Coordinates of C-alpha atoms in Angstrom, one line a residue:
M890 CA 3.4 6.0 18.4
F891 CA 1.1 8.9 19.3
E892 CA 0.2 8.9 23.0
T893 CA -1.8 12.1 23.4
R894 CA -5.3 10.9 22.7
P895 CA -7.9 12.3 25.1
D896 CA -10.0 9.6 26.8
R897 CA -13.1 9.7 24.7
D898 CA -15.4 6.9 23.4
A899 CA -16.3 8.5 20.1
E900 CA -13.9 9.9 17.6
V901 CA -13.8 11.2 14.0
V902 CA -10.4 11.3 12.4
L903 CA -9.0 13.2 9.4
L904 CA -6.4 11.5 7.3
G905 CA -4.7 12.4 4.0
R906 CA -1.5 13.3 2.2
S907 CA 0.3 16.5 3.2
N908 CA -1.0 19.7 1.7
V909 CA -4.5 18.5 0.8
G910 CA -6.1 21.0 3.2
K911 CA -6.8 18.9 6.3
S912 CA -5.9 21.7 8.7
T913 CA -8.2 24.1 6.8
L914 CA -11.0 21.6 7.0
M915 CA -10.3 21.0 10.7
R916 CA -10.5 24.8 11.3
E917 CA -13.8 24.9 9.3
L918 CA -15.3 22.1 11.5
T919 CA -14.2 23.4 14.8
G920 CA -13.9 27.1 14.4
H921 CA -10.4 26.7 16.0
T922 CA -7.1 27.5 14.4
F923 CA -4.3 24.9 14.8
N924 CA -0.6 25.5 14.6
T925 CA 0.4 24.2 11.2
G926 CA 3.7 24.6 9.6
Q927 CA 4.1 26.2 6.2
R928 CA 6.2 23.2 5.1
P929 CA 4.7 19.8 4.5
G930 CA 5.4 17.2 7.1
V931 CA 5.5 19.7 9.9
T932 CA 2.5 18.3 11.7
R933 CA 4.1 15.1 13.1
S934 CA 1.6 14.4 15.9
P935 CA -2.2 14.5 15.9
N936 CA -4.1 17.6 16.6
H937 CA -7.0 16.6 18.9
Y938 CA -10.0 18.9 19.4
D939 CA -12.3 17.8 22.1
W940 CA -15.3 19.4 23.8
T941 CA -14.7 19.0 27.5
S942 CA -18.2 18.1 28.4
E943 CA -18.7 15.8 25.4
D944 CA -17.6 12.2 24.9
F945 CA -16.3 13.0 21.5
V946 CA -12.9 14.0 19.9
L947 CA -12.1 15.2 16.4
T948 CA -8.5 14.3 15.4
D949 CA -6.4 15.6 12.5
L950 CA -3.7 13.0 11.9
P951 CA -0.3 13.9 10.4
G952 CA -0.1 14.0 6.6
F953 CA 1.5 11.0 4.9
G954 CA 3.0 10.4 1.5
F955 CA 5.6 12.4 -0.4
M956 CA 6.8 15.5 1.4
K957 CA 9.5 17.8 -0.1
G958 CA 12.6 17.8 2.0
V959 CA 11.4 15.0 4.3
P960 CA 13.5 11.8 4.2
E961 CA 11.8 8.7 3.1
D962 CA 12.3 6.8 6.4
V963 CA 10.7 9.7 8.3
R964 CA 7.7 9.6 5.9
E965 CA 7.4 5.9 6.4
D966 CA 7.5 6.3 10.2
I967 CA 4.7 8.9 10.1
K968 CA 2.5 6.7 7.9
T969 CA 3.1 3.7 10.2
D970 CA 2.1 5.8 13.2
V971 CA -1.1 7.0 11.5
V972 CA -2.0 3.4 10.6
R973 CA -1.2 2.1 14.2
Y974 CA -3.3 5.0 15.7
V975 CA -6.3 4.1 13.6
E976 CA -5.9 0.3 14.2
S977 CA -5.6 0.7 18.0
N978 CA -8.6 3.1 18.3
A979 CA -10.7 1.6 15.5
E980 CA -13.5 0.6 17.9
K981 CA -14.0 4.2 19.0
I982 CA -13.5 5.8 15.5
L983 CA -17.0 6.3 14.0
V984 CA -15.8 7.9 10.7
G985 CA -12.5 8.2 9.0
I986 CA -12.5 11.3 6.7
L987 CA -9.9 10.8 4.0
V988 CA -9.1 14.2 2.6
V989 CA -7.8 14.3 -1.0
D990 CA -7.0 17.2 -3.4
G991 CA -9.7 17.1 -6.1
K992 CA -7.4 18.7 -8.6
S993 CA -4.5 16.2 -8.4
V994 CA -5.8 13.0 -6.8
I995 CA -6.5 11.1 -10.1
D996 CA -3.0 12.0 -11.4
I997 CA -1.4 10.9 -8.2
I998 CA -3.3 7.6 -8.0
D999 CA -2.5 6.8 -11.7
R1000 CA 1.1 7.7 -11.2
H1001 CA 1.5 5.2 -8.4
S1002 CA -0.5 2.3 -9.8
G1003 CA 2.4 0.0 -10.7
E1004 CA 2.3 -3.8 -10.4
D1005 CA 3.5 -3.8 -6.8
E1006 CA 2.2 -0.4 -5.8
I1007 CA -1.0 0.6 -4.3
P1008 CA -1.4 4.4 -4.2
H1009 CA -1.5 5.7 -0.6
D1010 CA -5.0 7.2 -0.9
V1011 CA -6.5 3.9 -2.3
E1012 CA -4.6 1.9 0.3
M1013 CA -5.8 4.1 3.2
F1014 CA -9.4 4.0 1.9
H1015 CA -9.4 0.2 2.0
F1016 CA -7.5 0.1 5.2
L1017 CA -10.3 2.0 6.9
Q1018 CA -12.8 -0.4 5.6
D1019 CA -10.7 -3.4 6.7
V1020 CA -10.5 -2.2 10.3
G1021 CA -14.2 -1.4 10.4
V1022 CA -14.1 2.4 10.2
S1023 CA -16.6 4.0 7.9
P1024 CA -14.6 6.0 5.3
V1025 CA -15.8 9.3 3.8
V1026 CA -13.6 10.8 1.1
A1027 CA -13.6 14.6 1.4
V1028 CA -12.6 15.7 -2.1
N1029 CA -11.2 19.1 -1.4
K1030 CA -10.4 22.1 -3.6
M1031 CA -13.3 21.3 -5.9
D1032 CA -13.7 25.1 -6.6
K1033 CA -10.6 24.6 -8.9
V1034 CA -12.1 21.7 -10.8
D1035 CA -14.1 22.2 -14.0
D1036 CA -15.3 18.7 -14.9
E1037 CA -16.6 17.9 -11.4
D1038 CA -18.8 14.9 -12.2
D1039 CA -16.1 13.3 -14.5
R1040 CA -13.5 13.8 -11.8
L1041 CA -15.6 12.3 -9.1
N1042 CA -16.7 9.4 -11.3
D1043 CA -13.0 8.6 -12.0
L1044 CA -12.2 8.7 -8.3
A1045 CA -15.1 6.4 -7.4
E1046 CA -13.9 3.9 -10.0
R1047 CA -10.3 4.0 -8.7
L1048 CA -11.6 3.4 -5.1
G1049 CA -13.5 0.3 -6.4
M1050 CA -17.0 1.8 -6.5
Y1051 CA -19.0 1.8 -9.7
P1052 CA -19.8 5.3 -11.1
P1053 CA -21.8 7.4 -11.1
W1054 CA -20.4 8.8 -7.9
K1055 CA -23.7 10.3 -6.9
Q1056 CA -24.9 6.9 -5.7
W1057 CA -22.1 7.1 -3.1
Q1058 CA -22.8 10.4 -1.5
D1059 CA -22.4 8.9 2.0
T1060 CA -18.8 8.1 0.9
I1061 CA -17.7 10.7 -1.6
A1062 CA -18.1 14.4 -0.6
P1063 CA -17.0 17.2 -2.9
I1064 CA -15.9 20.2 -0.8
S1065 CA -14.0 23.4 -0.8
A1066 CA -12.7 23.9 2.8
K1067 CA -11.1 27.2 2.1
R1068 CA -14.4 28.6 1.0
G1069 CA -16.3 27.1 3.9
N1070 CA -18.1 24.8 1.4
I1071 CA -18.4 21.6 3.4
A1072 CA -22.1 20.8 3.5
A1073 CA -21.7 17.5 1.4
L1074 CA -19.1 16.3 4.0
N1075 CA -21.4 17.1 6.9
E1076 CA -24.2 15.2 5.3
A1077 CA -22.0 12.1 4.6
V1078 CA -20.6 12.1 8.2
R1079 CA -24.1 12.4 9.6
E1080 CA -25.2 9.3 7.7
H1081 CA -22.6 7.2 9.5
L1082 CA -23.2 8.8 12.9
H1083 CA -26.8 7.9 12.5
E1084 CA -25.9 4.3 11.7
A1085 CA -23.8 4.3 14.8
N1086 CA -26.8 5.6 16.9
R1087 CA -24.9 8.8 17.6
D1088 CA -27.4 11.5 16.3
D1089 CA -26.3 13.5 19.4
L1090 CA -23.1 14.3 17.5
F1091 CA -24.9 15.9 14.6
K1092 CA -24.3 19.3 16.2
F1093 CA -20.6 19.1 15.4
F1094 CA -21.2 18.5 11.7

């Protein structure tokens, strides 16, 4: 279990599989570079970024799901820790940003949609809703996607939301973190901060 959380009453968390660009997005949001390994699964504990004078923390949680060279039991432990962290801090977490790779997310979801299987991304999306955390799906690497609307409509559908995706812009945010293209995410996060009466946190997004 992660024990490093700064004592803050407001939090936004980043979740997602390994290698979807969470750390790049974190850098884009904070202007701060975090130590990330070149190999998946290297970030095993959360990266917290807090502004000392502010009652707010931004947290990048370790990547979950398949990681090359990482044993399955370790992968499961990481995912369990991520879930427990969100559960135990749910009352303070205003937004859960689920980062997915726009290029591969549909294939990954479809590959893992067996009878007894719920794909990690879909499961995590519904889990956030279940514990009362507003989910925003940051669909990263969209600069590499040609059929943007089709792809986002497919994703909306797989997450249980009727297309067209554009009616869900407070939930689905196409971005390219590497190119600094995250305006759609900032807009979506602000919607939820506003609902939580925390317009004071707009300056971070």
